[in-house]
Short mmCIF file of C-alpha atoms in Angstrom, two decimals:
data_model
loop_
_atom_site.label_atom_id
_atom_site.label_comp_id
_atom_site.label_asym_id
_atom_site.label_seq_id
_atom_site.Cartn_x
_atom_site.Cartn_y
_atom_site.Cartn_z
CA UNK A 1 5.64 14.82 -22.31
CA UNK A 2 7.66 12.57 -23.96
CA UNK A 3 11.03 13.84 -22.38
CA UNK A 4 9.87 14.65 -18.96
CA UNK A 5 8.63 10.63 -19.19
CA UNK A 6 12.18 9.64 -20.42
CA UNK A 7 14.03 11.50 -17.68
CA UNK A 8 11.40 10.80 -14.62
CA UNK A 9 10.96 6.85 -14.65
CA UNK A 10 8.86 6.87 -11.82
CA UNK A 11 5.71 8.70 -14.07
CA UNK A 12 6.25 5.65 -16.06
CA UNK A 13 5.23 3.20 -13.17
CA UNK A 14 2.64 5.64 -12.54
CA UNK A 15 1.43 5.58 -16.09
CA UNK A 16 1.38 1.85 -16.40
CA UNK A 17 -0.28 1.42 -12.24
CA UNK A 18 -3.20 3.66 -13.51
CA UNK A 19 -3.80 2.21 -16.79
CA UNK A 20 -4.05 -1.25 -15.16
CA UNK A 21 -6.11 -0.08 -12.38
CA UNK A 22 -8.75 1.70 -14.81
CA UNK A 23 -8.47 -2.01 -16.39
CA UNK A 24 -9.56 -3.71 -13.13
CA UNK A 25 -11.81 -0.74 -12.56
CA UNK A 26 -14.16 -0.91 -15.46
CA UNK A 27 -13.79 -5.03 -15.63
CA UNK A 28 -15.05 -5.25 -11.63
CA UNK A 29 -17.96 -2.78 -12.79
CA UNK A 30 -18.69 -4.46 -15.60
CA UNK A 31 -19.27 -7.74 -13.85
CA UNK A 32 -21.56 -6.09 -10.97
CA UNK A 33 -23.78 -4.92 -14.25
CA UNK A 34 -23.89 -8.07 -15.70
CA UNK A 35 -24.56 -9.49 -11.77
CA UNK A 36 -27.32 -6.96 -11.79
CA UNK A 37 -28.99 -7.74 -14.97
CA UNK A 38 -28.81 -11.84 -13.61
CA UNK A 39 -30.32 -11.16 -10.64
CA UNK A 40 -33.24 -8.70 -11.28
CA UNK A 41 -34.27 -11.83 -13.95
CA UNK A 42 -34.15 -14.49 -11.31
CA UNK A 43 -36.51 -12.04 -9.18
CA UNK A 44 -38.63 -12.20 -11.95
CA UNK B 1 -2.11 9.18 18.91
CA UNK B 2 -3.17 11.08 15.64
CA UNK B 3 -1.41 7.65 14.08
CA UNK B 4 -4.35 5.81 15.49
CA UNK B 5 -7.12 8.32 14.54
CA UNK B 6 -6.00 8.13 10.46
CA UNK B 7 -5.85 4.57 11.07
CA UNK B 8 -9.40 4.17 12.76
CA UNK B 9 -10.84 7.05 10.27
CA UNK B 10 -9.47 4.76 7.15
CA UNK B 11 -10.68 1.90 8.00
CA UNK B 12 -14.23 3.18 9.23
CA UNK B 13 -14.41 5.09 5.80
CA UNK B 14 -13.72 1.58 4.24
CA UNK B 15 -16.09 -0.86 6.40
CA UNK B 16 -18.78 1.82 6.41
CA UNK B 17 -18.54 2.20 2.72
CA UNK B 18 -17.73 -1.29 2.27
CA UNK B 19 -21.26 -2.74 4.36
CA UNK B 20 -23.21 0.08 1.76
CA UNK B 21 -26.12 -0.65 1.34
CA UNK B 22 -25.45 -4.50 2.51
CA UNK B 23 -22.85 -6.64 1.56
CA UNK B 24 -25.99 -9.02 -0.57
CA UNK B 25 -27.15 -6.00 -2.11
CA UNK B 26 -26.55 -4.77 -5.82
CA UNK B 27 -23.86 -1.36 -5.67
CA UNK B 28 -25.46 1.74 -6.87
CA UNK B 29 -23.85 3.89 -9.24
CA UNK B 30 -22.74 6.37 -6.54
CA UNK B 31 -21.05 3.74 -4.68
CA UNK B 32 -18.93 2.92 -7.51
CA UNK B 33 -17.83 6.09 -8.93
CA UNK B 34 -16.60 6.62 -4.84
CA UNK B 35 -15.14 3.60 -4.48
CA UNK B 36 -13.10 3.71 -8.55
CA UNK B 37 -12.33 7.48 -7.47
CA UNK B 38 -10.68 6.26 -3.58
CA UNK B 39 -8.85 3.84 -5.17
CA UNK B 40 -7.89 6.44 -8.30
CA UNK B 41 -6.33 8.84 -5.18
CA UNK B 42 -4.48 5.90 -3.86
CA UNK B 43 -2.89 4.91 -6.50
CA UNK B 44 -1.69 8.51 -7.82
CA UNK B 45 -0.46 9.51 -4.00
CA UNK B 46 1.33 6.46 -3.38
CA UNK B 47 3.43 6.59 -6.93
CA UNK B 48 3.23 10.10 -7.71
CA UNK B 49 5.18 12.60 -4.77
CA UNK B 50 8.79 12.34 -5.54
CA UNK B 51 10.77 11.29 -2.82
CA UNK B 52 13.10 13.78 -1.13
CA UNK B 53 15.17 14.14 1.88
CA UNK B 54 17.17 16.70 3.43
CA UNK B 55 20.96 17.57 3.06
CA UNK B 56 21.07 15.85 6.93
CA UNK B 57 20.27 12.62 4.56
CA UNK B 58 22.84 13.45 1.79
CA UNK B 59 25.46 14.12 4.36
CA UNK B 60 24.82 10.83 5.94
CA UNK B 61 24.49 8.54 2.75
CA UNK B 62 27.52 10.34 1.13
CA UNK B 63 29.55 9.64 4.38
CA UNK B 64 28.75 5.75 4.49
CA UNK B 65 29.24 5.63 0.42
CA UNK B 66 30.63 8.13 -1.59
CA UNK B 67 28.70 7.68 -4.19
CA UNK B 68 25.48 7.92 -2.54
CA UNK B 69 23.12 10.16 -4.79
CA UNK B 70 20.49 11.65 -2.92
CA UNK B 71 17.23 13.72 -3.80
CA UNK B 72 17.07 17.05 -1.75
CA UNK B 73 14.08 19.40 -1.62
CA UNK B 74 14.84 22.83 -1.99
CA UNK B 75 13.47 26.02 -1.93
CA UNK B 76 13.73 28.73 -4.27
CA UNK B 77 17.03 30.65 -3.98
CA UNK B 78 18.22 34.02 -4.97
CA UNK B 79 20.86 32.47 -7.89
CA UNK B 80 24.04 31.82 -7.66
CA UNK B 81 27.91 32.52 -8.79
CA UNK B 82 29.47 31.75 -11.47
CA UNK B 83 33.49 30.83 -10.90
CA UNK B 84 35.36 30.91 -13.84
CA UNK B 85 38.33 28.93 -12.64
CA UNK B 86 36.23 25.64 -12.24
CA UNK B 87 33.70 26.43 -14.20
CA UNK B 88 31.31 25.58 -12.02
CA UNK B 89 27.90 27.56 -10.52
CA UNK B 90 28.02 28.05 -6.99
CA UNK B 91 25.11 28.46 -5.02
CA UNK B 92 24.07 29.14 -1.64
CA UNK B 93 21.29 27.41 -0.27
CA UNK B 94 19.30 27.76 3.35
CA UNK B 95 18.91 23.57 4.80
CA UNK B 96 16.22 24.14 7.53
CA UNK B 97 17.07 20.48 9.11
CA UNK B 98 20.67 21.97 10.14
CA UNK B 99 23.58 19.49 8.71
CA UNK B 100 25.71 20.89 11.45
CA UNK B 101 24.88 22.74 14.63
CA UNK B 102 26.52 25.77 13.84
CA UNK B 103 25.39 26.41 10.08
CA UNK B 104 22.27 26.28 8.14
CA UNK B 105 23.47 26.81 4.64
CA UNK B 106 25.62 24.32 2.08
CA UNK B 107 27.18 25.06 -0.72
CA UNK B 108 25.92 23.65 -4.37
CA UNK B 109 28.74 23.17 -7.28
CA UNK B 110 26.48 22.69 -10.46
CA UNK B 111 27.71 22.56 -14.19
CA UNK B 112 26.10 25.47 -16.16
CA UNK B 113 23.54 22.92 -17.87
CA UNK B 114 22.17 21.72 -15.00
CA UNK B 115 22.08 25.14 -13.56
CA UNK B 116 19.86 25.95 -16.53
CA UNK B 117 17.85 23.21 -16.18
CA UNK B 118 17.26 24.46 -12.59
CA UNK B 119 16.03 27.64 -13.63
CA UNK B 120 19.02 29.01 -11.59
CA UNK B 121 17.73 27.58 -8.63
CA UNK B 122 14.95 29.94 -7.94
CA UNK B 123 12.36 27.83 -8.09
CA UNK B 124 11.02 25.14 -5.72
CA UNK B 125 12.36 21.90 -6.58
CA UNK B 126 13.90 18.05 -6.17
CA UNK B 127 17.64 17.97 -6.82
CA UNK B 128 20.04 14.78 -6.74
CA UNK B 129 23.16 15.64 -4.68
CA UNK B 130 26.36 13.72 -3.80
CA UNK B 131 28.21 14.64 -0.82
CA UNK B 132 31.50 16.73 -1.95
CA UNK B 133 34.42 16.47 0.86
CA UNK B 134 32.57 17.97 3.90
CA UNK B 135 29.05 18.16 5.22
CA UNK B 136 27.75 21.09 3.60
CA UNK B 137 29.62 20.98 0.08
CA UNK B 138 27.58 18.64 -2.32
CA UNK B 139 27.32 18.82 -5.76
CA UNK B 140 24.25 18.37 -7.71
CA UNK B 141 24.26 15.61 -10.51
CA UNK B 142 20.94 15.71 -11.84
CA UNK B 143 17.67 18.19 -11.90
CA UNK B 144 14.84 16.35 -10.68
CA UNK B 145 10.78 17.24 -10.16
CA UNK B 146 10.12 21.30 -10.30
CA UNK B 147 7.53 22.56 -7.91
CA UNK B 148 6.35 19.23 -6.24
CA UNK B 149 3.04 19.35 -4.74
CA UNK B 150 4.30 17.87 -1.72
CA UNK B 151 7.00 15.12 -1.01
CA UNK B 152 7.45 11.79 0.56
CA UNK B 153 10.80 11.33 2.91
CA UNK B 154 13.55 9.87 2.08
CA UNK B 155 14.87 6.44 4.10
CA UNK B 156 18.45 5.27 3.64
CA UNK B 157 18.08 1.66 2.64
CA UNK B 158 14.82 1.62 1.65
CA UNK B 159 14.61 4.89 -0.94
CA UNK B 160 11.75 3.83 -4.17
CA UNK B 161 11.28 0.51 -2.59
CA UNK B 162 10.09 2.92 0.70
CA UNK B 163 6.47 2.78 -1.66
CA UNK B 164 5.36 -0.61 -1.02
CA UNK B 165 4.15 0.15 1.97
CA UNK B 166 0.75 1.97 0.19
CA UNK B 167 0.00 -1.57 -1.11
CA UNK B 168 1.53 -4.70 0.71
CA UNK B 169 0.78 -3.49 4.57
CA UNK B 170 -2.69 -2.59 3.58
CA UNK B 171 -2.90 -6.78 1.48
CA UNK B 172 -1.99 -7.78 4.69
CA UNK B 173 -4.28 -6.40 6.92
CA UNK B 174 -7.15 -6.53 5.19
CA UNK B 175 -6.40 -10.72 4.88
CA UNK B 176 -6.97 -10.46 8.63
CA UNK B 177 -9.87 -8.30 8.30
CA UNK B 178 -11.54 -10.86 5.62
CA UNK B 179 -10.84 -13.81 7.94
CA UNK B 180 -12.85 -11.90 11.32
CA UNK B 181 -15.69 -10.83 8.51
CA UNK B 182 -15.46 -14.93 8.04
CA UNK B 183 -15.44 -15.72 11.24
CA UNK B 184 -18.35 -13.67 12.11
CA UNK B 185 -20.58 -15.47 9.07
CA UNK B 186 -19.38 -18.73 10.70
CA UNK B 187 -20.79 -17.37 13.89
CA UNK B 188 -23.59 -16.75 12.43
CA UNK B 189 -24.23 -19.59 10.70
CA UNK B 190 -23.82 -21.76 13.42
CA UNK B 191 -26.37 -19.51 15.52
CA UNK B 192 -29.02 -19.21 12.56
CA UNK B 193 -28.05 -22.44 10.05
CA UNK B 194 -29.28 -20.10 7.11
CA UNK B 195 -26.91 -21.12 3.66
CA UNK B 196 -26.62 -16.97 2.95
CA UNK B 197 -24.25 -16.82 6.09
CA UNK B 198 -21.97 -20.01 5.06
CA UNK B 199 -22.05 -18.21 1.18
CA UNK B 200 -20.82 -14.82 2.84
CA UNK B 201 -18.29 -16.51 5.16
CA UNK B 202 -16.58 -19.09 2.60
CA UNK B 203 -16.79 -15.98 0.26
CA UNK B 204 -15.42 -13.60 3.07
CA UNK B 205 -12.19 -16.33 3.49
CA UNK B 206 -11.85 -16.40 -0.02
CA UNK B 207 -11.41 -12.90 -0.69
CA UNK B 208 -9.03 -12.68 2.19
CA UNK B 209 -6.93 -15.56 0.73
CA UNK B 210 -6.53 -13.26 -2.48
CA UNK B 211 -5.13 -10.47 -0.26
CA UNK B 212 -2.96 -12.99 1.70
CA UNK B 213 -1.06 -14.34 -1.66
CA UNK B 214 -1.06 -10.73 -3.06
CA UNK B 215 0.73 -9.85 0.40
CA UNK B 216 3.06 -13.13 -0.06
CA UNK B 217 3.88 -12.13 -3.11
CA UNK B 218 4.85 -8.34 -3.06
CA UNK B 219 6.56 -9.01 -0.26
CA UNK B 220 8.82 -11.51 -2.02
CA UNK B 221 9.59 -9.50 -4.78
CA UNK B 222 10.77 -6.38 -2.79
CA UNK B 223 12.33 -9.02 -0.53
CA UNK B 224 14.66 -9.63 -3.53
CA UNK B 225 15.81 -6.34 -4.57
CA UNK B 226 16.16 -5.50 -0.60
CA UNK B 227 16.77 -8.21 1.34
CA UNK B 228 18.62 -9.96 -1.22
CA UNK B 229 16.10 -13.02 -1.84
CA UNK B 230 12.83 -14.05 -2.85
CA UNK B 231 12.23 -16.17 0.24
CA UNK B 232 13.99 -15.68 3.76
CA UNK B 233 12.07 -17.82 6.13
CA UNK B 234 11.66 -14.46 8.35
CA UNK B 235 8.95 -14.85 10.82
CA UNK B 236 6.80 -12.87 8.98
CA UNK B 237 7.09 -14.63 5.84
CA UNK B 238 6.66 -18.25 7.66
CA UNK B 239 4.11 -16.95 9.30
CA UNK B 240 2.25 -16.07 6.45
CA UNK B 241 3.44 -19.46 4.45
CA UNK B 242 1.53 -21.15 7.84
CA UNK B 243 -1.52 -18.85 7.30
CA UNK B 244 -1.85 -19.49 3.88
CA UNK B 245 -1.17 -23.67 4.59
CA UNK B 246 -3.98 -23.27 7.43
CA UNK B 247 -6.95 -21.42 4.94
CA UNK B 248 -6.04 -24.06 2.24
CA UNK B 249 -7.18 -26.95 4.69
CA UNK B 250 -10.01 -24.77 4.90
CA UNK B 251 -11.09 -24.94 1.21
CA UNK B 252 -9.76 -28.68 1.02
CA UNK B 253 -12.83 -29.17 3.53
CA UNK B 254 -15.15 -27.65 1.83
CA UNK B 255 -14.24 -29.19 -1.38
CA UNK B 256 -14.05 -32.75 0.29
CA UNK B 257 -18.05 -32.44 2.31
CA UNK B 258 -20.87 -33.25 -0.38
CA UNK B 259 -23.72 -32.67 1.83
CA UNK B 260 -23.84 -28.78 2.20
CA UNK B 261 -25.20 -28.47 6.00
CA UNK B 262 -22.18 -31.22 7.30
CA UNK B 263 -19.97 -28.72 4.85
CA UNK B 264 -21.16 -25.13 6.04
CA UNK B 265 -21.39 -26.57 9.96
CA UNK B 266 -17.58 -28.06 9.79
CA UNK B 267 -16.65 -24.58 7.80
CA UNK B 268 -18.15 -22.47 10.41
CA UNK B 269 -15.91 -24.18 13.00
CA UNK B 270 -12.82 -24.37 10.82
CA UNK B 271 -13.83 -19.68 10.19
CA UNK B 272 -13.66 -19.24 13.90
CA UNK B 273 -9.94 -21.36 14.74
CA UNK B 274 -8.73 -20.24 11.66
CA UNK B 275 -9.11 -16.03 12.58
CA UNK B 276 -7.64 -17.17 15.50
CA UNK B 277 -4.52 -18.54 13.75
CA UNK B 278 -5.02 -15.40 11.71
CA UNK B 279 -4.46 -12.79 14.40
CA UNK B 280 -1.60 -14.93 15.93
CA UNK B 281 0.05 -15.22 12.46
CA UNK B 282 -0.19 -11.57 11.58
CA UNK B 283 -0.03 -10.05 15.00
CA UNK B 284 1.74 -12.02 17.52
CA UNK B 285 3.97 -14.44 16.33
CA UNK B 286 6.31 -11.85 14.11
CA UNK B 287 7.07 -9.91 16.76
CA UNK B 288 7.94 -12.56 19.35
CA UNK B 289 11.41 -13.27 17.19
CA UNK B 290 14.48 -11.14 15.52
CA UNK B 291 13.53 -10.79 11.94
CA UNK B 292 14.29 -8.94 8.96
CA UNK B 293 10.42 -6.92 8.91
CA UNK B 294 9.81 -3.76 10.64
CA UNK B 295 8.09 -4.60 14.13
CA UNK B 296 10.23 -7.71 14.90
CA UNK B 297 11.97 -8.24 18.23
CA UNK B 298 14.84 -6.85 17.58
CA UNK B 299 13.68 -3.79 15.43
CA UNK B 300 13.39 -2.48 18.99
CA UNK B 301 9.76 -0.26 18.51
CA UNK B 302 6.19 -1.78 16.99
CA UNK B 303 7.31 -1.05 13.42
CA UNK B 304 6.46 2.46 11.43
CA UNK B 305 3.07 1.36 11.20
CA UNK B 306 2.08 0.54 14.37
CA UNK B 307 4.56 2.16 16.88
CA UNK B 308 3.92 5.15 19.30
CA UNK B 309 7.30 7.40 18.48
CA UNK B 310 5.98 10.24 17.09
CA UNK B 311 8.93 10.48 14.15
CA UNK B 312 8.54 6.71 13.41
CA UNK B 313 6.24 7.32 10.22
CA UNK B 314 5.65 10.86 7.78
CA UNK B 315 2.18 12.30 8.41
CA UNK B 316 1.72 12.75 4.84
CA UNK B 317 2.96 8.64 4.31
CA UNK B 318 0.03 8.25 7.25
CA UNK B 319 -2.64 10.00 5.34
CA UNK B 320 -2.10 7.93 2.26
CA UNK B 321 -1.62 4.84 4.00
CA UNK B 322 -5.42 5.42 5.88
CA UNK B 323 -7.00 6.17 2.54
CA UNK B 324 -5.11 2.88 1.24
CA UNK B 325 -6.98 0.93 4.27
CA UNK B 326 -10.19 2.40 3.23
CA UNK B 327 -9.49 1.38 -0.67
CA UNK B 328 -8.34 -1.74 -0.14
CA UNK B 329 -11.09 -2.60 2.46
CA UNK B 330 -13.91 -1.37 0.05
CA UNK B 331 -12.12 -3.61 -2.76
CA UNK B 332 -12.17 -6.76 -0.55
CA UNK B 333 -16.41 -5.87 0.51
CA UNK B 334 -16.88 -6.10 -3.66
CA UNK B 335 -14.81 -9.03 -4.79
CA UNK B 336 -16.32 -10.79 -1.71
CA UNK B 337 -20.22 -9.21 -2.60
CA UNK B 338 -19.88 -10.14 -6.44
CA UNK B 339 -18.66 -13.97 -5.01
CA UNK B 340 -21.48 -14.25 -2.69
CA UNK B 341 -24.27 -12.63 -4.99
CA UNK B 342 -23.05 -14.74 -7.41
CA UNK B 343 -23.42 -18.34 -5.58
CA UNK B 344 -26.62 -17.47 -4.25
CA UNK B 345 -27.97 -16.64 -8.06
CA UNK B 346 -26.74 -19.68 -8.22
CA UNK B 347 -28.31 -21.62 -5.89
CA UNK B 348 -31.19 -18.96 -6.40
CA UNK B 349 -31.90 -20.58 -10.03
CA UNK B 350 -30.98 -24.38 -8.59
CA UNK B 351 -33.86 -24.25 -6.18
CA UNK B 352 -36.10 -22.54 -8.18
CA UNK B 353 -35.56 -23.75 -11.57
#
C-alpha cells in the first residue's frame, strides 16, 4: 500500500479529498442532529 | 443531445432530492446516507480514473516538446523481444486511434525493469511514453495504473489540472442556481409578506455566495499553475469579482435595515435584480468577449460543457460531471435548510419565549 501510494501521487490527493470530505460529512450531520434535537424542544 | 439529458437528469436528481421532504423540514436518515454516499461517488470518480490518452496524443505532445511524457492506455499484448544489442524489450502494440493512416501498431523500447514491472505487457494497463524519432516509436519511461476500471482522456495543456472541472463548474452553477432559489423566496415574499420566505431567500443567497467564492477561488488557484497567475481580469473572473461585489450590497442591506419588514421587502427586490445580474454574469457576459475560459468568444464553440460538438466533452467526464450537479445541488439545499431552520428556531424561541 505503502509503495503503490509512493509511486501513484494522485491516490494521495484521493486519500486526503476523502478523508476531508468524511470530515465535512459527519460535521454537516452532526449539526442537523443537534438542529433536530433544538427544534423538536421548541415544539414542545 | 445526450449532453443535455445527463445534464437535466443531474440536476433533477439534485433539486428533487434536494426539495426532500421540504427545504424547512428536518432530513431523515435515508436522505442523508444518499446524499453522504452521492457525494462519496463524486469525489472517488472525479480523483480516482487515471488519466490516459492515446499514442495519437503522445505523437502530438512529443512532436511540439520532446520531452513530453504521456500516459497511454493499452491493452494486453502477446510479449515482446528482447534485443541484445541495446538491451532493450521491444514490443509490438495494436493503437486503435491510428497514429498514421496506414499503420495501427507502434513500437515500445522498454528497459527490462520496467518490462517486469509491466508484467510483460500482457496485461491491461496505463503506461508513460515519450515520443522516440517517428510517430510510432516511443519509449516507455514509467509503469503506471494496472487494469484501470475505466479512464479519463487525456488534454494537451490541461492533463491533472483537466479534474477541476468535477468541482469548480459545478461551484459555479449552483451559485446561479442558489440566487433563482433566492429570487423565487423574494417573489414570494413580496406576494405573501410571511418572514419564513425572507429566512429561505436571504438563506438561499447566502449559500450561493459560499459556492460563488469557492468558484472564485479554485479557479484562481488552477489559474496559477495554468494560466500563469492568480488573477487575470478574464471576463469570467471580472464577472464573477462583479457578482460577488453585487450580493455583498445585498447583505450590506440587510445588515444596515433594523426594522425586519422594511429589511425583508427591500431584500426581496434587491433577490430578484440581483439573479438577474446573476444569469448575465455567469451566462452572457463571458461569452460576449475573447478570454482565457472555455466558452469565450474566441474559443470558437459554447465551451466543453455546454457546446453541441459531439467530441467536445468524454461521456464518461459527462456522467461524473451530472452526478457532481446533483451532489453539489443537494449540498447547497442542506447548508441553506440547516441556515434557515436555524433562524427560524431562532426567531421560533424570540417570539415565544
Amino acid at each position: 500500500m505503502e509503495t503503490f501510494l509512493t509511486h501513484n501521487a494522485l491516490y494521495v490527493v484521493l486519500v486526503v479529498t476523502m478523508i476531508t470530505w468524511a470530515g465535512i460529512a459527519i460535521t454537516l450531520n452532526r449539526i442537523e442532529q443537534r438542529l433536530q434535537k433544538v427544534e423538536k424542544k421548541i415544539e414542545r | 443531445m445526450v449532453k443535455f439529458l445527463f445534464i437535466l437528469a443531474g440536476f433533477t436528481l439534485g433539486i428533487g432530492l434536494g426539495i426532500t421532504p421540504g427545504i424547512i423540514k428536518p432530513k431523515p436518515i435515508w436522505w442523508r446516507i444518499t446524499f453522504i454516499l452521492i457525494m462519496s461517488l463524486v469525489v472517488f470518480f472525479s480523483l480516482h480514473p487515471p488519466i490516459a490518452g492515446t499514442f495519437k496524443d503522445a505523437a502530438i505532445a512529443g512532436r511540439a516538446n520532446p520531452d513530453a511524457l504521456v500516459p497511454v492506455h493499452i491493452a494486453p499484448t502477446k510479449g515482446g523481444t528482447f534485443d541484445t544489442q541495446a538491451k532493450l524489450w521491444n514490443v509490438q502494440v495494436n493503437d486503435v486511434q491510428n497514429v498514421t493512416e496506414t499503420r495501427n501498431t507502434v513500437q515500445l523500447l522498454c528497459t527490462e525493469n520496467l518490462y517486469n514491472e509491466a508484467g510483460s505487457f500482457q496485461q491491461d494497463l496505463v503506461v508513460y511514453v515519450k515520443r522516440f524519432d517517428n510517430d510510432i516509436t516511443f519509449s516507455v519511461e514509467s509503469v503506471g495504473i494496472k487494469n484501470p476500471m475505466f479512464t479519463l482522456p487525456f488534454i494537451m495543456g490541461l492533463e491533472e489540472r483537466a479534474r477541476i472541472m468535477f468541482f469548480h463548474v459545478p461551484a459555479a452553477w449552483i451559485a446561479f442556481i442558489a440566487y433563482v432559489v433566492s429570487m423565487i423566496y423574494g417573489i414570494r415574499y413580496l406576494r405573501h409578506p410571511l418572514p419564513e420566505y425572507d429566512i429561505l431567500s436571504s438563506s438561499a443567497a447566502m449559500s450561493g455566495t459560499v459556492f460563488c467564492i469557492l468558484a472564485t477561488v479554485t479557479g484562481a488557484v488552477w489559474a496559477k499553475f495554468n494560466w500563469g497567475k492568480f488573477w487575470n481580469w478574464d471576463p469570467r473572473q471580472t464577472s464573477i469579482f462583479v457578482l460577488l461585489l453585487v450580493y455583498g450590497a445585498y447583505f450590506a442591506l440587510r445588515s444596515a435595515i433594523e426594522n425586519p419588514v422594511k429589511r425583508a421587502r427591500l431584500s426581496s427586490v434587491y433577490s430578484v435584480l440581483g439573479c438577474i445580474a446573476a444569469l448575465f454574469f455567469i451566462y452572457i457576459l463571458p461569452r460576449l468577449y475573447d478570454g482565457l475560459h472555455p466558452g469565450s468568444k474566441d474559443s470558437g464553440n459554447a465551451g466543453p460543457v455546454l457546446s453541441t460538438a459531439s467530441d467536445s466533452l468524454d461521456t464518461t467526464k459527462q456522467i461524473i460531471l451530472s452526478l457532481a450537479y446533483a451532489g453539489f445541488t443537494i449540498l447547497f439545499y442542506w447548508i441553506m435548510s440547516l441556515s434557515a431552520r436555524t433562524r427560524l428556531a431562532f426567531s421560533k424561541q424570540h417570539s415565544h419565549p
